[in-house]
mmCIF file of C-alpha atoms in Angstrom:
data_model
loop_
_atom_site.group_PDB
_atom_site.id
_atom_site.type_symbol
_atom_site.label_atom_id
_atom_site.label_comp_id
_atom_site.label_asym_id
_atom_site.label_seq_id
_atom_site.Cartn_x
_atom_site.Cartn_y
_atom_site.Cartn_z
ATOM 1 C CA ILE M 19 9.671 -1.323 2.467
ATOM 2 C CA SER M 20 7.214 0.815 0.545
ATOM 3 C CA HIS M 21 3.626 1.975 0.925
ATOM 4 C CA GLY M 22 0.863 3.124 -1.399
ATOM 5 C CA LYS M 23 2.166 4.733 -4.559
ATOM 6 C CA GLY M 24 5.642 4.300 -3.111
ATOM 7 C CA ALA M 25 5.090 0.563 -3.599
ATOM 8 C CA LEU M 26 4.417 1.186 -7.271
ATOM 9 C CA LEU M 27 7.675 3.143 -7.528
ATOM 10 C CA ALA M 28 9.571 0.389 -5.681
ATOM 11 C CA MET M 29 8.202 -2.205 -8.122
ATOM 12 C CA PHE M 30 9.371 -0.157 -11.101
ATOM 13 C CA GLN M 31 12.808 0.294 -9.514
ATOM 14 C CA GLN M 32 13.148 -3.418 -8.818
ATOM 15 C CA ALA M 33 11.917 -4.449 -12.258
ATOM 16 C CA ARG M 34 14.363 -2.122 -13.984
ATOM 17 C CA TYR M 35 17.456 -2.090 -11.754
ATOM 18 C CA ARG M 36 17.115 -5.229 -9.579
ATOM 19 C CA ARG M 37 18.696 -3.638 -6.513
ATOM 20 C CA PHE M 38 16.644 -5.290 -3.763
ATOM 21 C CA ASP M 39 16.985 -8.801 -2.332
ATOM 22 C CA GLY M 40 13.373 -8.643 -1.189
ATOM 23 C CA ILE M 41 10.628 -6.074 -1.401
ATOM 24 C CA ALA M 42 7.792 -5.191 0.966
ATOM 25 C CA LEU M 43 4.749 -3.674 -0.717
ATOM 26 C CA LEU M 44 2.226 -2.283 1.732
ATOM 27 C CA GLY M 45 -1.171 -0.823 0.923
ATOM 28 C CA TRP M 46 -0.965 -1.306 -2.833
ATOM 29 C CA SER M 47 -3.044 -3.119 -5.440
ATOM 30 C CA ASN M 48 -1.844 -4.409 -8.799
ATOM 31 C CA TYR M 49 -5.275 -5.202 -10.120
ATOM 32 C CA ARG M 50 -7.758 -2.570 -8.977
ATOM 33 C CA LEU M 51 -8.132 0.319 -6.588
ATOM 34 C CA SER M 52 -10.737 -0.037 -3.892
ATOM 35 C CA LEU M 53 -11.502 2.590 -1.304
ATOM 36 C CA GLY M 54 -12.937 0.393 1.395
ATOM 37 C CA GLY M 55 -16.532 1.539 0.973
ATOM 38 C CA CYS M 56 -15.658 5.190 0.332
ATOM 39 C CA GLU M 57 -16.104 4.986 -3.455
ATOM 40 C CA GLN M 58 -19.175 7.248 -3.376
ATOM 41 C CA ALA M 59 -17.211 9.999 -1.668
ATOM 42 C CA LEU M 60 -14.460 9.721 -4.271
ATOM 43 C CA ALA M 61 -17.009 9.782 -7.111
ATOM 44 C CA HIS M 62 -18.492 12.967 -5.639
ATOM 45 C CA ILE M 63 -15.063 14.591 -5.492
ATOM 46 C CA ARG M 64 -14.306 13.591 -9.100
ATOM 47 C CA ALA M 65 -17.674 14.878 -10.308
ATOM 48 C CA ALA M 66 -17.220 18.209 -8.560
ATOM 49 C CA ARG M 67 -13.683 18.565 -9.974
ATOM 50 C CA GLU M 68 -12.736 20.509 -6.899
ATOM 51 C CA ALA M 69 -9.148 21.731 -6.734
ATOM 52 C CA ILE M 70 -9.286 21.432 -2.961
ATOM 53 C CA PRO M 71 -11.854 18.972 -1.619
ATOM 54 C CA ASP M 72 -14.266 20.430 0.887
ATOM 55 C CA ALA M 73 -14.323 19.411 4.544
ATOM 56 C CA ALA M 74 -17.239 17.018 4.010
ATOM 57 C CA ALA M 75 -15.273 15.091 1.367
ATOM 58 C CA VAL M 76 -12.240 14.912 3.638
ATOM 59 C CA ARG M 77 -14.369 13.562 6.501
ATOM 60 C CA ALA M 78 -16.038 11.023 4.187
ATOM 61 C CA LEU M 79 -12.699 9.411 3.360
ATOM 62 C CA ARG M 80 -11.403 9.262 6.920
ATOM 63 C CA PRO M 81 -12.639 5.647 7.378
ATOM 64 C CA PHE M 82 -10.495 4.638 4.391
ATOM 65 C CA LEU M 83 -7.412 6.331 5.828
ATOM 66 C CA PHE M 84 -7.791 5.873 9.597
ATOM 67 C CA SER M 85 -9.019 2.892 11.568
ATOM 68 C CA VAL M 86 -11.278 3.022 14.578
ATOM 69 C CA GLY M 87 -9.250 3.834 17.650
ATOM 70 C CA VAL M 88 -6.953 6.393 16.058
ATOM 71 C CA PRO M 89 -7.225 9.439 18.337
ATOM 72 C CA PHE M 90 -8.949 12.447 16.802
ATOM 73 C CA LEU M 91 -5.921 14.527 17.783
ATOM 74 C CA VAL M 92 -3.774 12.401 15.449
ATOM 75 C CA ILE M 93 -6.348 12.543 12.646
ATOM 76 C CA ASP M 94 -6.658 16.311 13.008
ATOM 77 C CA ALA M 95 -2.857 16.674 12.864
ATOM 78 C CA TYR M 96 -2.786 14.690 9.606
ATOM 79 C CA ALA M 97 -5.887 16.373 8.151
ATOM 80 C CA PRO M 98 -3.984 19.111 6.240
ATOM 81 C CA HIS M 99 -2.389 16.337 4.128
ATOM 82 C CA ILE M 100 -5.659 14.617 3.228
ATOM 83 C CA PRO M 101 -6.515 17.029 0.354
ATOM 84 C CA ASN M 102 -3.229 16.024 -1.337
ATOM 85 C CA VAL M 103 -4.184 12.348 -1.045
ATOM 86 C CA LEU M 104 -7.642 13.089 -2.414
ATOM 87 C CA ARG M 105 -6.284 15.118 -5.285
ATOM 88 C CA ASP M 106 -3.981 12.217 -6.164
ATOM 89 C CA LEU M 107 -6.816 9.689 -5.988
ATOM 90 C CA THR M 108 -9.074 11.802 -8.183
ATOM 91 C CA THR M 109 -6.565 12.756 -10.871
ATOM 92 C CA THR M 110 -4.397 9.657 -11.304
ATOM 93 C CA ARG M 111 -5.440 6.897 -13.686
ATOM 94 C CA TYR M 112 -3.532 3.645 -13.399
ATOM 95 C CA ASP M 113 -2.903 1.279 -16.296
ATOM 96 C CA TYR M 114 -3.323 -1.993 -14.440
ATOM 97 C CA GLY M 115 -2.299 -4.024 -17.473
ATOM 98 C CA MET M 116 1.077 -2.300 -17.514
ATOM 99 C CA ILE M 117 1.394 -2.485 -13.722
ATOM 100 C CA GLY M 118 0.718 -6.218 -13.881
ATOM 101 C CA GLN M 119 3.513 -6.608 -16.434
ATOM 102 C CA VAL M 120 5.915 -4.834 -14.083
ATOM 103 C CA ALA M 121 4.809 -6.950 -11.119
ATOM 104 C CA ALA M 122 5.359 -10.088 -13.175
ATOM 105 C CA LEU M 123 9.044 -9.144 -13.548
ATOM 106 C CA LEU M 124 9.730 -9.248 -9.816
ATOM 107 C CA ASP M 125 11.763 -12.327 -8.983
ATOM 108 C CA VAL M 126 12.644 -11.677 -5.349
ATOM 109 C CA PRO M 127 10.787 -12.523 -2.135
ATOM 110 C CA ILE M 128 7.806 -10.237 -1.611
ATOM 111 C CA PHE M 129 5.989 -9.206 1.548
ATOM 112 C CA LEU M 130 2.466 -7.927 0.902
ATOM 113 C CA CYS M 131 0.293 -6.188 3.453
ATOM 114 C CA LEU M 132 -3.263 -5.002 3.162
ATOM 115 C CA ALA M 133 -5.311 -3.625 6.011
ATOM 116 C CA SER M 134 -8.887 -4.439 6.928
ATOM 117 C CA ASN M 135 -9.943 -1.302 5.046
ATOM 118 C CA ASP M 136 -7.398 -0.655 2.317
ATOM 119 C CA VAL M 137 -6.835 -0.163 -1.425
ATOM 120 C CA ALA M 138 -7.667 -3.798 -2.177
ATOM 121 C CA ASP M 139 -9.629 -6.479 -0.435
ATOM 122 C CA ASN M 140 -8.253 -9.705 -1.877
ATOM 123 C CA LEU M 141 -4.732 -10.725 -0.892
ATOM 124 C CA ASP M 142 -4.999 -13.934 -2.923
ATOM 125 C CA ALA M 143 -5.641 -11.944 -6.098
ATOM 126 C CA GLU M 144 -2.671 -9.728 -5.274
ATOM 127 C CA THR M 145 -0.278 -12.649 -4.773
ATOM 128 C CA ALA M 146 -1.221 -14.015 -8.195
ATOM 129 C CA THR M 147 0.237 -10.891 -9.830
ATOM 130 C CA TYR M 148 3.791 -11.939 -8.842
ATOM 131 C CA PRO M 149 4.292 -15.223 -10.723
ATOM 132 C CA TRP M 150 8.115 -15.187 -10.572
ATOM 133 C CA SER M 151 8.573 -14.368 -6.922
ATOM 134 C CA PRO M 152 10.132 -17.356 -5.116
ATOM 135 C CA GLU M 153 8.292 -16.456 -1.913
ATOM 136 C CA ILE M 154 5.281 -14.303 -1.191
ATOM 137 C CA VAL M 155 4.265 -13.535 2.361
ATOM 138 C CA SER M 156 0.847 -11.949 2.572
ATOM 139 C CA PHE M 157 -0.248 -10.283 5.779
ATOM 140 C CA HIS M 158 -3.686 -8.933 6.601
ATOM 141 C CA LEU M 159 -3.380 -6.145 9.187
ATOM 142 C CA ILE M 160 -6.545 -6.359 11.229
ATOM 143 C CA GLY M 161 -7.926 -3.250 12.838
ATOM 144 C CA SER M 162 -6.248 -0.945 10.345
ATOM 145 C CA ALA M 163 -7.144 1.305 7.463
ATOM 146 C CA HIS M 164 -4.856 2.377 4.616
ATOM 147 C CA LEU M 165 -2.524 4.420 6.821
ATOM 148 C CA HIS M 166 -1.076 1.386 8.608
ATOM 149 C CA ASN M 167 1.325 3.267 10.879
ATOM 150 C CA PHE M 168 -1.566 5.129 12.506
ATOM 151 C CA ALA M 169 -3.381 1.915 13.468
ATOM 152 C CA THR M 170 -3.392 0.687 17.026
ATOM 153 C CA THR M 171 -2.370 -2.705 15.593
ATOM 154 C CA ARG M 172 0.687 -1.357 13.734
ATOM 155 C CA HIS M 173 3.030 -3.296 16.027
ATOM 156 C CA LEU M 174 1.712 -6.526 14.450
ATOM 157 C CA LEU M 175 2.849 -5.336 11.029
ATOM 158 C CA TRP M 176 6.207 -4.164 12.339
ATOM 159 C CA SER M 177 6.815 -7.531 13.975
ATOM 160 C CA GLN M 178 5.957 -9.417 10.773
ATOM 161 C CA LEU M 179 8.200 -7.137 8.705
ATOM 162 C CA GLU M 180 11.079 -7.618 11.120
ATOM 163 C CA THR M 181 10.734 -11.412 11.018
ATOM 164 C CA TRP M 182 10.468 -11.437 7.217
ATOM 165 C CA SER M 183 13.422 -9.102 6.647
ATOM 166 C CA GLN M 184 15.631 -11.074 9.056
ATOM 167 C CA ARG M 185 14.771 -14.282 7.215
ATOM 168 C CA ILE M 186 15.671 -12.681 3.863
ATOM 169 C CA ARG M 187 18.948 -11.416 5.342
ATOM 170 C CA ASP M 188 19.766 -14.874 6.741
ATOM 171 C CA GLN M 189 19.084 -16.493 3.353
ATOM 172 C CA ILE M 190 21.456 -14.056 1.678
ATOM 173 C CA LEU M 191 24.180 -14.644 4.272
ATOM 174 C CA GLN M 192 23.939 -18.392 3.684
ATOM 175 C CA LEU M 193 24.665 -17.817 -0.001
ATOM 176 C CA LEU M 194 27.852 -15.840 0.720
#
């Protein structure tokens, strides 16, 4: 189970070493990065080339990271990490052609999850980037932003992941 850029790393690991029997990729896009309506804030940060984004920029991206209903106490506790996320978003350039080639190598069952406000907005387009996967489960986590585990609906994702992973395990046990 991987999230964000961790999903990218998991895809590379699976494509190269084929160690997983299934792979869950949460909050990742193989075809384009979207910031759930916060693109203007990101453009401002890139234009300013700030080493540490100012408080206004951090607040502007909160809707992308946190869904409605996440207590401000939780958001404030996470806030010191937001500049690192912003710095990553503003300095990293992804080669989606190359990423698509890696995704096309995955030949295991895949669980995809995108939130209501996440890095991509089209699960169907995402599933098309895995042509060799024998099974793709796509799950739209309602009431969530990119940081799925902070959402009040996170239990829905956890339940789906548990069901999916048990099914993968059962399929493997049948082959033994």
